[in-house]
Amino acid sequence: MVVTPLDHTAEVGFQIEAKTLEGLFQGAMQGLLEAIFAHPPKGGSQRKRLRLAASDLETLLVRFLNELIYLIQTKGFVPGKARIRIEEGEEGVVLSATLWGEPFQAAFGFLGEVKSATFHGLAIRKEKGRWRTQVILDV
């Protein structure tokens, strides 16, 4: 998985490339954490489960990132590791995830608040056997 920061005015962005769709979503989580913390956790002693559905992969990715932002900034839970599964379902595309993390700590080096993930320039595509996208976060 490769996560490359993007230079974007008034927002934070990054590109992701991964072998699997699940790896792409894990890379997006990593990029989000690196936008919020200087030293995000790499795992954690607490566990949370998520189940999200959307009509398409782009909407699912935005929902996933916004749910992570909610957990971090409202619930004080900072995920460090995730096991993610993405499947087609009756509701569209369904993400099931187990997150391991820690309570919000000063040691993580809080860099600033992220308001939300956006749809700006968002397109998930598979090229030459690898999944690619870019994410822009509203800060």
mmCIF file with all atom_site columns, C-alpha atoms in Angstrom:
data_model
loop_
_atom_site.group_PDB
_atom_site.id
_atom_site.type_symbol
_atom_site.label_atom_id
_atom_site.label_alt_id
_atom_site.label_comp_id
_atom_site.label_asym_id
_atom_site.label_entity_id
_atom_site.label_seq_id
_atom_site.pdbx_PDB_ins_code
_atom_site.Cartn_x
_atom_site.Cartn_y
_atom_site.Cartn_z
_atom_site.occupancy
_atom_site.B_iso_or_equiv
_atom_site.pdbx_formal_charge
_atom_site.auth_seq_id
_atom_site.auth_comp_id
_atom_site.auth_asym_id
_atom_site.auth_atom_id
_atom_site.pdbx_PDB_model_num
ATOM 1   C CA . MET A 1 1   ? 0.000   0.000  0.000   1.00 0.00 ? 1   MET A CA 1
ATOM 2   C CA . VAL A 1 2   ? 1.280   3.475  -0.893  1.00 0.00 ? 2   VAL A CA 1
ATOM 3   C CA . VAL A 1 3   ? -0.106  6.692  0.627   1.00 0.00 ? 3   VAL A CA 1
ATOM 4   C CA . THR A 1 4   ? 1.224   9.948  -0.906  1.00 0.00 ? 4   THR A CA 1
ATOM 5   C CA . PRO A 1 5   ? 0.312   13.395 0.511   1.00 0.00 ? 5   PRO A CA 1
ATOM 6   C CA . LEU A 1 6   ? -1.208  15.932 -1.909  1.00 0.00 ? 6   LEU A CA 1
ATOM 7   C CA . ASP A 1 7   ? -0.577  19.673 -1.842  1.00 0.00 ? 7   ASP A CA 1
ATOM 8   C CA . HIS A 1 8   ? -4.027  21.298 -1.822  1.00 0.00 ? 8   HIS A CA 1
ATOM 9   C CA . THR A 1 9   ? -5.080  24.787 -0.704  1.00 0.00 ? 9   THR A CA 1
ATOM 10  C CA . ALA A 1 10  ? -7.106  25.012 2.542   1.00 0.00 ? 10  ALA A CA 1
ATOM 11  C CA . GLU A 1 11  ? -7.611  21.261 2.616   1.00 0.00 ? 11  GLU A CA 1
ATOM 12  C CA . VAL A 1 12  ? -5.527  18.162 3.262   1.00 0.00 ? 12  VAL A CA 1
ATOM 13  C CA . GLY A 1 13  ? -5.302  15.456 0.649   1.00 0.00 ? 13  GLY A CA 1
ATOM 14  C CA . PHE A 1 14  ? -3.535  12.217 -0.129  1.00 0.00 ? 14  PHE A CA 1
ATOM 15  C CA . GLN A 1 15  ? -3.420  9.548  -2.817  1.00 0.00 ? 15  GLN A CA 1
ATOM 16  C CA . ILE A 1 16  ? -3.725  5.855  -2.044  1.00 0.00 ? 16  ILE A CA 1
ATOM 17  C CA . GLU A 1 17  ? -2.680  2.810  -4.005  1.00 0.00 ? 17  GLU A CA 1
ATOM 18  C CA . ALA A 1 18  ? -3.241  -0.742 -2.749  1.00 0.00 ? 18  ALA A CA 1
ATOM 19  C CA . LYS A 1 19  ? -3.425  -4.335 -3.953  1.00 0.00 ? 19  LYS A CA 1
ATOM 20  C CA . THR A 1 20  ? -6.913  -4.846 -2.518  1.00 0.00 ? 20  THR A CA 1
ATOM 21  C CA . LEU A 1 21  ? -10.019 -2.755 -2.002  1.00 0.00 ? 21  LEU A CA 1
ATOM 22  C CA . GLU A 1 22  ? -9.775  -3.402 1.742   1.00 0.00 ? 22  GLU A CA 1
ATOM 23  C CA . GLY A 1 23  ? -6.155  -2.209 1.625   1.00 0.00 ? 23  GLY A CA 1
ATOM 24  C CA . LEU A 1 24  ? -7.316  0.972  -0.085  1.00 0.00 ? 24  LEU A CA 1
ATOM 25  C CA . PHE A 1 25  ? -9.728  1.677  2.786   1.00 0.00 ? 25  PHE A CA 1
ATOM 26  C CA . GLN A 1 26  ? -6.991  0.881  5.341   1.00 0.00 ? 26  GLN A CA 1
ATOM 27  C CA . GLY A 1 27  ? -4.705  3.315  3.522   1.00 0.00 ? 27  GLY A CA 1
ATOM 28  C CA . ALA A 1 28  ? -7.426  5.964  3.695   1.00 0.00 ? 28  ALA A CA 1
ATOM 29  C CA . MET A 1 29  ? -7.657  5.409  7.463   1.00 0.00 ? 29  MET A CA 1
ATOM 30  C CA . GLN A 1 30  ? -3.866  5.731  7.728   1.00 0.00 ? 30  GLN A CA 1
ATOM 31  C CA . GLY A 1 31  ? -3.897  8.959  5.708   1.00 0.00 ? 31  GLY A CA 1
ATOM 32  C CA . LEU A 1 32  ? -6.656  10.395 7.905   1.00 0.00 ? 32  LEU A CA 1
ATOM 33  C CA . LEU A 1 33  ? -4.772  9.505  11.092  1.00 0.00 ? 33  LEU A CA 1
ATOM 34  C CA . GLU A 1 34  ? -1.583  11.100 9.747   1.00 0.00 ? 34  GLU A CA 1
ATOM 35  C CA . ALA A 1 35  ? -3.543  14.281 8.969   1.00 0.00 ? 35  ALA A CA 1
ATOM 36  C CA . ILE A 1 36  ? -4.795  14.474 12.576  1.00 0.00 ? 36  ILE A CA 1
ATOM 37  C CA . PHE A 1 37  ? -1.841  13.114 14.600  1.00 0.00 ? 37  PHE A CA 1
ATOM 38  C CA . ALA A 1 38  ? 1.950   13.336 14.449  1.00 0.00 ? 38  ALA A CA 1
ATOM 39  C CA . HIS A 1 39  ? 2.220   9.889  16.090  1.00 0.00 ? 39  HIS A CA 1
ATOM 40  C CA . PRO A 1 40  ? -1.039  7.931  15.661  1.00 0.00 ? 40  PRO A CA 1
ATOM 41  C CA . PRO A 1 41  ? -1.293  4.578  17.424  1.00 0.00 ? 41  PRO A CA 1
ATOM 42  C CA . LYS A 1 42  ? -0.406  1.426  15.477  1.00 0.00 ? 42  LYS A CA 1
ATOM 43  C CA . GLY A 1 43  ? -2.935  -0.786 17.258  1.00 0.00 ? 43  GLY A CA 1
ATOM 44  C CA . GLY A 1 44  ? -4.826  -0.606 20.498  1.00 0.00 ? 44  GLY A CA 1
ATOM 45  C CA . SER A 1 45  ? -6.316  -2.319 23.500  1.00 0.00 ? 45  SER A CA 1
ATOM 46  C CA . GLN A 1 46  ? -9.895  -1.191 22.825  1.00 0.00 ? 46  GLN A CA 1
ATOM 47  C CA . ARG A 1 47  ? -12.055 -2.614 20.047  1.00 0.00 ? 47  ARG A CA 1
ATOM 48  C CA . LYS A 1 48  ? -14.999 -1.231 18.105  1.00 0.00 ? 48  LYS A CA 1
ATOM 49  C CA . ARG A 1 49  ? -17.007 -2.733 15.263  1.00 0.00 ? 49  ARG A CA 1
ATOM 50  C CA . LEU A 1 50  ? -18.475 -0.858 12.320  1.00 0.00 ? 50  LEU A CA 1
ATOM 51  C CA . ARG A 1 51  ? -20.978 -1.780 9.660   1.00 0.00 ? 51  ARG A CA 1
ATOM 52  C CA . LEU A 1 52  ? -21.656 0.784  6.953   1.00 0.00 ? 52  LEU A CA 1
ATOM 53  C CA . ALA A 1 53  ? -23.513 0.564  3.643   1.00 0.00 ? 53  ALA A CA 1
ATOM 54  C CA . ALA A 1 54  ? -23.655 2.806  0.589   1.00 0.00 ? 54  ALA A CA 1
ATOM 55  C CA . SER A 1 55  ? -24.779 2.721  -3.015  1.00 0.00 ? 55  SER A CA 1
ATOM 56  C CA . ASP A 1 56  ? -21.196 2.939  -4.361  1.00 0.00 ? 56  ASP A CA 1
ATOM 57  C CA . LEU A 1 57  ? -17.564 2.670  -3.242  1.00 0.00 ? 57  LEU A CA 1
ATOM 58  C CA . GLU A 1 58  ? -16.939 6.424  -3.185  1.00 0.00 ? 58  GLU A CA 1
ATOM 59  C CA . THR A 1 59  ? -19.868 7.071  -0.850  1.00 0.00 ? 59  THR A CA 1
ATOM 60  C CA . LEU A 1 60  ? -18.779 4.131  1.308   1.00 0.00 ? 60  LEU A CA 1
ATOM 61  C CA . LEU A 1 61  ? -15.253 5.554  1.625   1.00 0.00 ? 61  LEU A CA 1
ATOM 62  C CA . VAL A 1 62  ? -16.558 9.002  2.622   1.00 0.00 ? 62  VAL A CA 1
ATOM 63  C CA . ARG A 1 63  ? -18.921 7.429  5.182   1.00 0.00 ? 63  ARG A CA 1
ATOM 64  C CA . PHE A 1 64  ? -16.077 5.312  6.582   1.00 0.00 ? 64  PHE A CA 1
ATOM 65  C CA . LEU A 1 65  ? -13.722 8.268  6.985   1.00 0.00 ? 65  LEU A CA 1
ATOM 66  C CA . ASN A 1 66  ? -16.447 10.471 8.474   1.00 0.00 ? 66  ASN A CA 1
ATOM 67  C CA . GLU A 1 67  ? -17.309 7.720  10.959  1.00 0.00 ? 67  GLU A CA 1
ATOM 68  C CA . LEU A 1 68  ? -13.634 7.579  11.980  1.00 0.00 ? 68  LEU A CA 1
ATOM 69  C CA . ILE A 1 69  ? -13.597 11.375 12.391  1.00 0.00 ? 69  ILE A CA 1
ATOM 70  C CA . TYR A 1 70  ? -16.697 11.089 14.605  1.00 0.00 ? 70  TYR A CA 1
ATOM 71  C CA . LEU A 1 71  ? -15.098 8.366  16.748  1.00 0.00 ? 71  LEU A CA 1
ATOM 72  C CA . ILE A 1 72  ? -11.895 10.379 17.171  1.00 0.00 ? 72  ILE A CA 1
ATOM 73  C CA . GLN A 1 73  ? -13.303 13.850 17.750  1.00 0.00 ? 73  GLN A CA 1
ATOM 74  C CA . THR A 1 74  ? -16.553 13.038 19.555  1.00 0.00 ? 74  THR A CA 1
ATOM 75  C CA . LYS A 1 75  ? -15.985 9.717  21.308  1.00 0.00 ? 75  LYS A CA 1
ATOM 76  C CA . GLY A 1 76  ? -12.237 10.086 21.953  1.00 0.00 ? 76  GLY A CA 1
ATOM 77  C CA . PHE A 1 77  ? -11.455 6.706  20.355  1.00 0.00 ? 77  PHE A CA 1
ATOM 78  C CA . VAL A 1 78  ? -8.387  6.764  18.083  1.00 0.00 ? 78  VAL A CA 1
ATOM 79  C CA . PRO A 1 79  ? -8.173  3.692  15.849  1.00 0.00 ? 79  PRO A CA 1
ATOM 80  C CA . GLY A 1 80  ? -4.724  2.365  15.129  1.00 0.00 ? 80  GLY A CA 1
ATOM 81  C CA . LYS A 1 81  ? -5.477  -0.851 13.279  1.00 0.00 ? 81  LYS A CA 1
ATOM 82  C CA . ALA A 1 82  ? -8.430  -2.168 11.289  1.00 0.00 ? 82  ALA A CA 1
ATOM 83  C CA . ARG A 1 83  ? -9.614  -5.432 9.805   1.00 0.00 ? 83  ARG A CA 1
ATOM 84  C CA . ILE A 1 84  ? -11.931 -4.507 6.946   1.00 0.00 ? 84  ILE A CA 1
ATOM 85  C CA . ARG A 1 85  ? -14.212 -6.546 4.708   1.00 0.00 ? 85  ARG A CA 1
ATOM 86  C CA . ILE A 1 86  ? -16.135 -5.055 1.771   1.00 0.00 ? 86  ILE A CA 1
ATOM 87  C CA . GLU A 1 87  ? -18.904 -6.988 0.046   1.00 0.00 ? 87  GLU A CA 1
ATOM 88  C CA . GLU A 1 88  ? -21.862 -6.454 -2.236  1.00 0.00 ? 88  GLU A CA 1
ATOM 89  C CA . GLY A 1 89  ? -25.119 -6.712 -0.300  1.00 0.00 ? 89  GLY A CA 1
ATOM 90  C CA . GLU A 1 90  ? -28.821 -5.958 -0.519  1.00 0.00 ? 90  GLU A CA 1
ATOM 91  C CA . GLU A 1 91  ? -28.039 -2.434 0.712   1.00 0.00 ? 91  GLU A CA 1
ATOM 92  C CA . GLY A 1 92  ? -25.378 -1.863 -1.974  1.00 0.00 ? 92  GLY A CA 1
ATOM 93  C CA . VAL A 1 93  ? -21.723 -2.020 -0.967  1.00 0.00 ? 93  VAL A CA 1
ATOM 94  C CA . VAL A 1 94  ? -21.255 -3.032 2.679   1.00 0.00 ? 94  VAL A CA 1
ATOM 95  C CA . LEU A 1 95  ? -18.195 -2.453 4.872   1.00 0.00 ? 95  LEU A CA 1
ATOM 96  C CA . SER A 1 96  ? -17.711 -4.501 8.022   1.00 0.00 ? 96  SER A CA 1
ATOM 97  C CA . ALA A 1 97  ? -14.735 -3.514 10.158  1.00 0.00 ? 97  ALA A CA 1
ATOM 98  C CA . THR A 1 98  ? -13.163 -4.256 13.485  1.00 0.00 ? 98  THR A CA 1
ATOM 99  C CA . LEU A 1 99  ? -11.097 -1.344 14.781  1.00 0.00 ? 99  LEU A CA 1
ATOM 100 C CA . TRP A 1 100 ? -8.470  -1.529 17.492  1.00 0.00 ? 100 TRP A CA 1
ATOM 101 C CA . GLY A 1 101 ? -7.467  1.729  19.108  1.00 0.00 ? 101 GLY A CA 1
ATOM 102 C CA . GLU A 1 102 ? -6.735  3.776  22.187  1.00 0.00 ? 102 GLU A CA 1
ATOM 103 C CA . PRO A 1 103 ? -8.335  6.684  24.018  1.00 0.00 ? 103 PRO A CA 1
ATOM 104 C CA . PHE A 1 104 ? -7.300  10.105 22.695  1.00 0.00 ? 104 PHE A CA 1
ATOM 105 C CA . GLN A 1 105 ? -3.897  10.997 24.208  1.00 0.00 ? 105 GLN A CA 1
ATOM 106 C CA . ALA A 1 106 ? -1.607  14.040 24.077  1.00 0.00 ? 106 ALA A CA 1
ATOM 107 C CA . ALA A 1 107 ? 1.260   11.650 23.197  1.00 0.00 ? 107 ALA A CA 1
ATOM 108 C CA . PHE A 1 108 ? -0.328  11.142 19.751  1.00 0.00 ? 108 PHE A CA 1
ATOM 109 C CA . GLY A 1 109 ? 0.605   14.762 18.908  1.00 0.00 ? 109 GLY A CA 1
ATOM 110 C CA . PHE A 1 110 ? -2.718  16.268 17.850  1.00 0.00 ? 110 PHE A CA 1
ATOM 111 C CA . LEU A 1 111 ? -2.143  18.349 14.693  1.00 0.00 ? 111 LEU A CA 1
ATOM 112 C CA . GLY A 1 112 ? -5.633  19.764 14.239  1.00 0.00 ? 112 GLY A CA 1
ATOM 113 C CA . GLU A 1 113 ? -9.259  19.003 13.623  1.00 0.00 ? 113 GLU A CA 1
ATOM 114 C CA . VAL A 1 114 ? -10.601 17.526 10.401  1.00 0.00 ? 114 VAL A CA 1
ATOM 115 C CA . LYS A 1 115 ? -14.194 18.546 9.626   1.00 0.00 ? 115 LYS A CA 1
ATOM 116 C CA . SER A 1 116 ? -15.011 15.833 7.103   1.00 0.00 ? 116 SER A CA 1
ATOM 117 C CA . ALA A 1 117 ? -13.982 13.729 4.145   1.00 0.00 ? 117 ALA A CA 1
ATOM 118 C CA . THR A 1 118 ? -15.222 15.183 0.868   1.00 0.00 ? 118 THR A CA 1
ATOM 119 C CA . PHE A 1 119 ? -16.292 13.951 -2.551  1.00 0.00 ? 119 PHE A CA 1
ATOM 120 C CA . HIS A 1 120 ? -13.983 16.505 -4.235  1.00 0.00 ? 120 HIS A CA 1
ATOM 121 C CA . GLY A 1 121 ? -12.154 14.649 -7.026  1.00 0.00 ? 121 GLY A CA 1
ATOM 122 C CA . LEU A 1 122 ? -13.015 11.297 -5.472  1.00 0.00 ? 122 LEU A CA 1
ATOM 123 C CA . ALA A 1 123 ? -13.001 8.323  -7.833  1.00 0.00 ? 123 ALA A CA 1
ATOM 124 C CA . ILE A 1 124 ? -12.065 4.777  -6.860  1.00 0.00 ? 124 ILE A CA 1
ATOM 125 C CA . ARG A 1 125 ? -10.686 2.806  -9.758  1.00 0.00 ? 125 ARG A CA 1
ATOM 126 C CA . LYS A 1 126 ? -8.788  -0.376 -10.438 1.00 0.00 ? 126 LYS A CA 1
ATOM 127 C CA . GLU A 1 127 ? -5.866  0.035  -12.857 1.00 0.00 ? 127 GLU A CA 1
ATOM 128 C CA . LYS A 1 128 ? -3.344  -2.645 -13.791 1.00 0.00 ? 128 LYS A CA 1
ATOM 129 C CA . GLY A 1 129 ? -4.468  -4.848 -10.917 1.00 0.00 ? 129 GLY A CA 1
ATOM 130 C CA . ARG A 1 130 ? -4.178  -2.148 -8.221  1.00 0.00 ? 130 ARG A CA 1
ATOM 131 C CA . TRP A 1 131 ? -6.821  -0.006 -6.534  1.00 0.00 ? 131 TRP A CA 1
ATOM 132 C CA . ARG A 1 132 ? -6.278  3.773  -6.587  1.00 0.00 ? 132 ARG A CA 1
ATOM 133 C CA . THR A 1 133 ? -7.975  6.894  -5.297  1.00 0.00 ? 133 THR A CA 1
ATOM 134 C CA . GLN A 1 134 ? -7.316  10.298 -3.796  1.00 0.00 ? 134 GLN A CA 1
ATOM 135 C CA . VAL A 1 135 ? -8.951  11.723 -0.698  1.00 0.00 ? 135 VAL A CA 1
ATOM 136 C CA . ILE A 1 136 ? -9.480  15.392 0.160   1.00 0.00 ? 136 ILE A CA 1
ATOM 137 C CA . LEU A 1 137 ? -10.281 16.267 3.777   1.00 0.00 ? 137 LEU A CA 1
ATOM 138 C CA . ASP A 1 138 ? -11.951 19.520 4.804   1.00 0.00 ? 138 ASP A CA 1
ATOM 139 C CA . VAL A 1 139 ? -9.933  20.989 7.692   1.00 0.00 ? 139 VAL A CA 1
#
